[in-house]
Amino acid sequence: MKAAWLKDPALVSERVGGLKVLERQLFLLRRAGFERAWVSAPRPDEDLRLPEGLDVSWGAGPDGEPRLEVSGRHLVRLAALKEAAAGGPARWRDEAGETVLAVVGSGAAAERPLPPGASVPLSAPLRGGPVDSWLMREAVKGTDGFMAKHFDRRISLAVTRLLLDTPVTPNQMTVASTAVGLAGAALLAAGAYGPGLAGALLVWLHSTLDGCDGELARLRFQESPLGGVLDFWGDNLVHAALFLCLGAGVARAQGVLWPAGLGLLAAASASASAALAYLHSKKKAAARKAAGPFFTGVAEVAPDAAAAERRVASLEDTLAQRDFVYLLVALAAAGRLPWFLWASAVGSPLFLAALLWLRRRSLFV
């Protein structure tokens, strides 16, 4: 099904999550695969940001064409829209009994309940209310590590809320967070307690702010291949600089050269692992041929995929997680940064070896 009818839109010009309500509804329809949409209201006088590939008609509704009717007084999760578009005639109601989705076509419509949390009714005020809370859950990644999920996201989402209605773009946020991380790595090269702790804290701040670019992109529908690549390599540039500068700092503090070699080993192994993950993600993104995140990991592995494929995806997710930064801060505070250097020099090559082993059959495909 390629046609949708947005019925009785409400609060069309109100903003939530960096977009006007109507803009968000139309972007969701396009992401769900629809190519044509009717809006049962005149086109607003103000400028609208409309999704590419969606033909929008205003005022009158469709005439007899099979379609998905979507309540303009609700926001609906993308997964619910896709499920409805893929099925036959049916009607989905929310917990209050209001019709949110209806597939109109030949045959009797089955009555189905919407899954909990699949929609939210639009009611003022949008900001700071139930709609805002419902929407911000859309910005969270399912592959976050424990610390990122329970601590970092709380901070990054608060920052993202402040940025949503500003001109700051996701790519600008990526560059800013990368600069913070590189500054922190540079401080680690000093080989002294104070700069080392400050550097570790800046790397933690980079790790936290690094969530903002993806949150902005997901909430504003601004994901792009360039943004995904910039985010991926920005993170890994910080990781490589962290290992190199930490090795140099420990070497300076101890008056010997071999710790610099450990840092080089960790940086080289981490960069090689990143390159393998990048090439694999690039293949998946090309095959997907749709807007969305560049790096998906286990999120894009089919449930019936081979065990080796799932293990590789799990390893790639580990590469994307940032919980290790809490260990860095703790060891910096305890004056034990050489321990982190040793752990990195051992763990990074082992991670690379595991990735190479699991990818051995597809490296040259």
Coordinates of C-alpha atoms in Angstrom, one line a residue:
M1 CA 0.0 0.0 0.0
K2 CA 1.4 3.3 -1.1
A3 CA -1.4 5.8 -0.3
A4 CA -2.3 7.4 3.1
W5 CA -5.0 9.8 4.2
L6 CA -4.2 12.0 7.2
K7 CA -7.6 12.8 8.6
D8 CA -8.5 15.8 10.8
P9 CA -5.0 17.0 11.6
A10 CA -4.7 18.9 14.9
L11 CA -2.1 21.3 16.2
V12 CA -0.5 21.3 12.7
S13 CA 1.8 24.3 13.3
E14 CA 2.8 23.5 16.9
R15 CA 6.4 22.3 17.3
V16 CA 7.6 19.3 19.1
G17 CA 10.9 17.5 18.8
G18 CA 12.3 20.1 16.4
L19 CA 9.5 19.8 13.8
K20 CA 6.0 21.0 13.3
V21 CA 3.4 18.3 14.1
L22 CA 2.3 18.1 10.5
E23 CA 5.8 17.8 9.2
R24 CA 6.5 14.9 11.7
Q25 CA 3.3 13.1 10.6
L26 CA 4.3 13.3 6.9
F27 CA 7.9 12.2 7.5
L28 CA 6.6 9.2 9.4
L29 CA 4.3 8.3 6.4
R30 CA 7.2 8.5 4.0
R31 CA 9.5 6.4 6.3
A32 CA 6.8 3.8 6.4
G33 CA 7.0 3.5 2.6
F34 CA 4.1 5.7 1.5
E35 CA 4.5 7.6 -1.8
R36 CA 1.3 9.7 -1.7
A37 CA -0.6 11.3 1.1
W38 CA -3.8 13.4 1.4
V39 CA -4.2 15.8 4.2
S40 CA -7.9 16.7 5.0
A41 CA -7.1 20.4 5.7
P42 CA -5.9 23.3 3.6
R43 CA -2.2 23.8 3.3
P44 CA -0.9 26.1 6.1
D45 CA 0.4 29.5 5.0
E46 CA 3.8 29.0 6.7
D47 CA 6.7 27.2 5.2
L48 CA 6.7 23.4 5.7
R49 CA 9.6 21.0 5.4
L50 CA 8.2 18.1 3.4
P51 CA 9.9 14.7 2.9
E52 CA 11.3 13.9 -0.5
G53 CA 9.4 11.2 -2.4
L54 CA 6.0 12.0 -0.9
D55 CA 3.4 13.5 -3.1
V56 CA 1.1 15.5 -0.8
S57 CA -2.4 16.7 -1.7
W58 CA -4.4 19.2 0.4
G59 CA -8.1 19.5 1.2
A60 CA -10.2 16.8 -0.4
G61 CA -9.5 13.1 0.4
P62 CA -8.9 10.2 -1.9
D63 CA -11.7 8.9 -4.0
G64 CA -12.2 5.2 -3.6
E65 CA -8.5 4.3 -3.7
P66 CA -7.2 1.7 -1.2
R67 CA -5.4 3.6 1.5
L68 CA -4.3 3.8 5.1
E69 CA -6.3 6.3 7.1
V70 CA -4.3 7.9 9.9
S71 CA -5.7 10.0 12.7
G72 CA -4.3 13.5 12.4
R73 CA -4.9 13.9 16.2
H74 CA -2.3 11.3 17.1
L75 CA 1.4 10.6 16.6
V76 CA 2.0 7.0 15.7
R77 CA 5.2 4.9 15.9
L78 CA 6.8 4.0 12.6
A79 CA 6.6 0.2 13.3
A80 CA 2.8 0.5 13.8
L81 CA 2.4 2.3 10.4
K82 CA 4.5 -0.3 8.6
E83 CA 2.5 -3.1 10.1
A84 CA -0.8 -1.6 9.2
A85 CA 0.4 -0.8 5.6
A86 CA 1.4 -4.4 5.1
G87 CA -1.9 -6.0 6.2
G88 CA -5.4 -6.2 4.9
P89 CA -8.5 -4.1 5.8
A90 CA -8.5 -3.5 9.6
R91 CA -9.0 -0.8 12.2
W92 CA -6.7 -0.1 15.1
R93 CA -7.9 1.7 18.2
D94 CA -6.0 3.1 21.1
E95 CA -6.6 2.4 24.8
A96 CA -9.3 5.1 24.8
G97 CA -11.2 3.5 22.0
E98 CA -10.3 6.1 19.4
T99 CA -9.6 5.0 15.8
V100 CA -5.9 5.7 15.1
L101 CA -5.3 3.7 12.0
A102 CA -7.7 2.1 9.4
V103 CA -6.8 0.2 6.2
V104 CA -9.6 0.9 3.7
G105 CA -10.0 -1.6 0.9
S106 CA -12.2 -4.5 -0.3
G107 CA -13.5 -6.7 2.4
A108 CA -14.6 -6.3 6.0
A109 CA -12.3 -4.5 8.4
A110 CA -11.0 -6.4 11.4
E111 CA -10.9 -4.7 14.8
R112 CA -7.4 -4.7 16.3
P113 CA -5.9 -3.0 19.4
L114 CA -2.8 -0.9 19.0
P115 CA 0.2 -2.1 21.1
P116 CA 0.8 -0.1 24.2
G117 CA 2.8 3.0 23.5
A118 CA 2.3 2.7 19.7
S119 CA 0.5 6.1 19.6
V120 CA -0.1 9.2 21.6
P121 CA -3.0 11.7 21.4
L122 CA -2.0 15.2 20.6
S123 CA -2.9 17.6 23.4
A124 CA -1.5 21.0 24.4
P125 CA 1.0 21.8 25.8
L126 CA 3.2 19.6 23.6
R127 CA 6.5 20.6 25.1
G128 CA 7.1 19.1 28.5
G129 CA 3.9 17.0 28.4
P130 CA 3.1 13.4 27.6
V131 CA 3.7 13.9 23.8
D132 CA 7.2 15.2 24.5
S133 CA 8.0 12.3 26.8
W134 CA 6.6 9.8 24.3
L135 CA 8.6 11.3 21.4
M136 CA 11.9 11.5 23.3
R137 CA 11.8 7.7 23.7
E138 CA 12.1 7.5 19.9
A139 CA 15.6 9.1 20.2
V140 CA 17.1 6.3 22.3
K141 CA 19.1 3.5 20.7
G142 CA 18.3 -0.1 21.6
T143 CA 22.0 -1.0 21.5
D144 CA 23.1 1.3 24.3
G145 CA 25.3 -0.2 27.0
F146 CA 24.2 -0.2 30.6
M147 CA 26.0 3.1 31.7
A148 CA 25.0 4.8 28.4
K149 CA 21.4 3.8 28.8
H150 CA 21.0 4.8 32.5
F151 CA 23.3 7.8 32.8
D152 CA 24.7 9.2 29.5
R153 CA 21.3 9.3 27.8
R154 CA 19.7 11.3 30.6
I155 CA 22.3 14.0 30.0
S156 CA 22.4 13.8 26.2
L157 CA 18.6 13.9 25.9
A158 CA 18.5 17.0 28.2
V159 CA 21.1 18.7 25.9
T160 CA 19.2 17.6 22.8
R161 CA 16.0 19.1 24.1
L162 CA 17.8 22.4 24.3
L163 CA 19.1 22.1 20.7
L164 CA 16.0 20.8 18.9
D165 CA 14.7 24.2 17.9
T166 CA 18.1 25.8 17.2
P167 CA 20.0 25.9 13.9
V168 CA 22.6 23.4 15.3
T169 CA 22.7 20.4 13.0
P170 CA 23.6 16.8 13.9
N171 CA 26.8 17.0 11.9
Q172 CA 27.9 20.2 13.8
M173 CA 27.2 18.3 17.0
T174 CA 29.4 15.4 15.8
V175 CA 32.3 17.8 15.1
A176 CA 31.9 19.6 18.4
S177 CA 31.8 16.3 20.5
T178 CA 34.8 15.0 18.5
A179 CA 36.8 18.2 19.3
V180 CA 36.0 17.7 23.0
G181 CA 37.2 14.1 22.9
L182 CA 40.5 15.1 21.0
A183 CA 41.1 17.8 23.6
G184 CA 40.7 15.3 26.4
A185 CA 43.1 12.8 24.6
A186 CA 45.7 15.5 24.3
L187 CA 45.7 16.2 28.0
L188 CA 46.4 12.5 28.7
A189 CA 49.7 12.9 26.9
A190 CA 51.0 15.3 29.7
G191 CA 51.7 12.3 31.9
A192 CA 50.6 14.0 35.1
Y193 CA 47.7 13.4 37.5
G194 CA 45.8 16.6 37.1
P195 CA 45.8 16.8 33.3
G196 CA 45.2 13.1 33.1
L197 CA 42.0 13.3 35.2
A198 CA 40.8 16.4 33.3
G199 CA 41.5 14.6 30.0
A200 CA 39.6 11.5 31.1
L201 CA 36.6 13.7 32.1
L202 CA 36.7 15.4 28.7
V203 CA 36.7 12.0 27.0
W204 CA 33.7 11.1 29.1
L205 CA 32.0 14.4 28.1
H206 CA 32.7 13.6 24.5
S207 CA 31.1 10.1 25.0
T208 CA 28.0 11.7 26.5
L209 CA 27.6 14.5 24.0
D210 CA 28.2 12.0 21.2
G211 CA 24.7 10.8 21.7
C212 CA 23.2 14.2 20.8
D213 CA 24.0 14.0 17.1
G214 CA 22.0 10.8 16.6
E215 CA 19.2 12.0 18.8
L216 CA 18.9 15.2 16.8
A217 CA 19.0 13.2 13.5
R218 CA 16.4 10.7 14.6
L219 CA 14.0 13.3 16.0
R220 CA 14.3 15.7 13.1
F221 CA 14.5 13.0 10.4
Q222 CA 17.9 14.3 9.4
E223 CA 19.8 11.0 9.2
S224 CA 22.2 10.9 6.2
P225 CA 25.0 8.8 4.9
L226 CA 27.5 11.6 5.5
G227 CA 26.3 12.0 9.1
G228 CA 26.6 8.3 9.8
V229 CA 30.2 8.2 8.4
L230 CA 31.2 11.4 10.2
D231 CA 29.8 10.1 13.5
F232 CA 31.5 6.7 13.1
W233 CA 34.9 7.9 12.3
G234 CA 34.7 10.8 14.7
D235 CA 34.3 8.3 17.5
N236 CA 37.1 6.1 16.3
L237 CA 39.4 9.0 15.8
V238 CA 38.9 9.9 19.5
H239 CA 39.6 6.3 20.5
A240 CA 42.8 6.1 18.5
A241 CA 44.0 9.5 19.9
L242 CA 43.1 8.3 23.4
F243 CA 45.3 5.2 23.2
L244 CA 48.2 7.0 21.5
C245 CA 48.2 9.9 23.9
L246 CA 47.7 7.7 26.9
G247 CA 50.7 5.6 25.8
A248 CA 52.8 8.8 25.3
G249 CA 51.7 10.2 28.8
V250 CA 52.6 7.0 30.6
A251 CA 55.9 6.8 28.8
R252 CA 56.6 10.4 29.8
A253 CA 55.7 9.7 33.4
Q254 CA 57.7 6.6 33.7
G255 CA 60.7 7.8 31.6
V256 CA 60.6 4.8 29.3
L257 CA 59.5 4.3 25.7
W258 CA 57.7 1.0 25.7
P259 CA 54.3 2.3 27.0
A260 CA 54.1 4.4 23.8
G261 CA 54.3 1.1 21.9
L262 CA 51.4 -0.3 23.9
G263 CA 49.4 2.8 23.0
L264 CA 50.3 2.4 19.3
L265 CA 49.3 -1.3 19.4
A266 CA 45.9 -0.5 21.0
A267 CA 45.3 2.4 18.5
A268 CA 46.2 0.3 15.5
S269 CA 44.0 -2.6 16.6
A270 CA 41.1 -0.4 17.4
S271 CA 41.4 1.4 14.0
A272 CA 41.6 -1.9 12.1
S273 CA 38.4 -3.2 14.0
A274 CA 36.7 0.1 13.1
A275 CA 37.7 -0.3 9.4
L276 CA 36.2 -3.8 9.3
A277 CA 33.0 -2.7 11.0
Y278 CA 32.8 0.3 8.6
L279 CA 33.1 -1.8 5.5
H280 CA 30.5 -4.2 6.7
S281 CA 28.1 -1.4 7.7
K282 CA 28.7 0.3 4.3
K283 CA 27.6 -2.9 2.5
K284 CA 24.4 -3.1 4.7
A285 CA 23.6 0.5 4.1
A286 CA 24.0 0.1 0.4
A287 CA 21.7 -2.9 0.4
R288 CA 19.1 -1.2 2.6
K289 CA 18.7 1.8 0.1
A290 CA 16.7 3.7 2.6
A291 CA 17.2 6.6 5.0
G292 CA 18.2 5.5 8.5
P293 CA 21.2 5.0 10.7
F294 CA 24.5 4.1 9.1
F295 CA 25.6 1.7 11.9
T296 CA 22.9 -0.8 13.0
G297 CA 24.6 -3.9 14.4
V298 CA 22.2 -6.5 15.8
A299 CA 19.3 -4.2 15.1
E300 CA 19.4 -5.2 11.5
V301 CA 20.2 -9.0 11.8
A302 CA 17.3 -11.2 10.9
P303 CA 16.1 -13.5 13.8
D304 CA 16.9 -16.6 11.7
A305 CA 20.4 -15.3 10.7
A306 CA 23.4 -17.7 11.2
A307 CA 24.9 -17.7 14.7
A308 CA 28.2 -16.4 13.3
E309 CA 26.4 -13.4 11.8
R310 CA 24.8 -12.6 15.1
R311 CA 28.1 -12.9 16.9
V312 CA 29.7 -10.5 14.5
A313 CA 26.9 -8.0 14.9
S314 CA 27.2 -8.3 18.7
L315 CA 30.9 -7.6 18.5
E316 CA 30.2 -4.5 16.2
D317 CA 27.7 -3.3 18.8
T318 CA 30.4 -3.6 21.5
L319 CA 32.6 -1.4 19.3
A320 CA 29.9 1.2 19.2
Q321 CA 29.3 1.2 23.0
R322 CA 31.1 3.6 25.2
D323 CA 30.8 2.2 28.7
F324 CA 34.6 1.7 28.9
V325 CA 35.0 5.5 29.5
Y326 CA 33.8 5.1 33.0
L327 CA 36.7 2.7 33.7
L328 CA 39.0 5.3 32.2
V329 CA 37.7 8.0 34.6
A330 CA 37.8 5.7 37.6
L331 CA 41.4 4.7 37.0
A332 CA 42.4 8.3 36.2
A333 CA 40.9 9.4 39.6
A334 CA 42.8 6.6 41.3
G335 CA 46.1 7.5 39.6
R336 CA 46.2 4.1 37.8
L337 CA 46.0 5.1 34.1
P338 CA 48.8 2.6 33.2
W339 CA 46.3 -0.2 34.1
F340 CA 43.9 1.2 31.5
L341 CA 46.7 1.3 29.0
W342 CA 47.6 -2.4 29.6
A343 CA 43.9 -3.4 29.4
S344 CA 43.6 -1.6 26.0
A345 CA 46.8 -3.1 24.6
V346 CA 45.6 -6.6 25.4
G347 CA 41.8 -6.1 24.8
S348 CA 42.1 -4.3 21.5
P349 CA 44.1 -6.9 19.6
L350 CA 41.9 -9.7 21.0
F351 CA 38.8 -7.9 19.8
L352 CA 40.4 -7.5 16.4
A353 CA 41.4 -11.2 16.3
A354 CA 37.8 -12.3 17.2
L355 CA 36.3 -10.0 14.5
L356 CA 38.8 -11.3 11.9
W357 CA 38.0 -14.9 12.8
L358 CA 34.2 -14.4 12.6
R359 CA 34.5 -12.4 9.3
R360 CA 37.1 -14.7 7.7
R361 CA 34.6 -16.0 5.1
S362 CA 33.3 -12.6 4.0
L363 CA 36.4 -10.4 4.1
F364 CA 37.0 -10.6 0.4
V365 CA 33.4 -10.9 -0.8

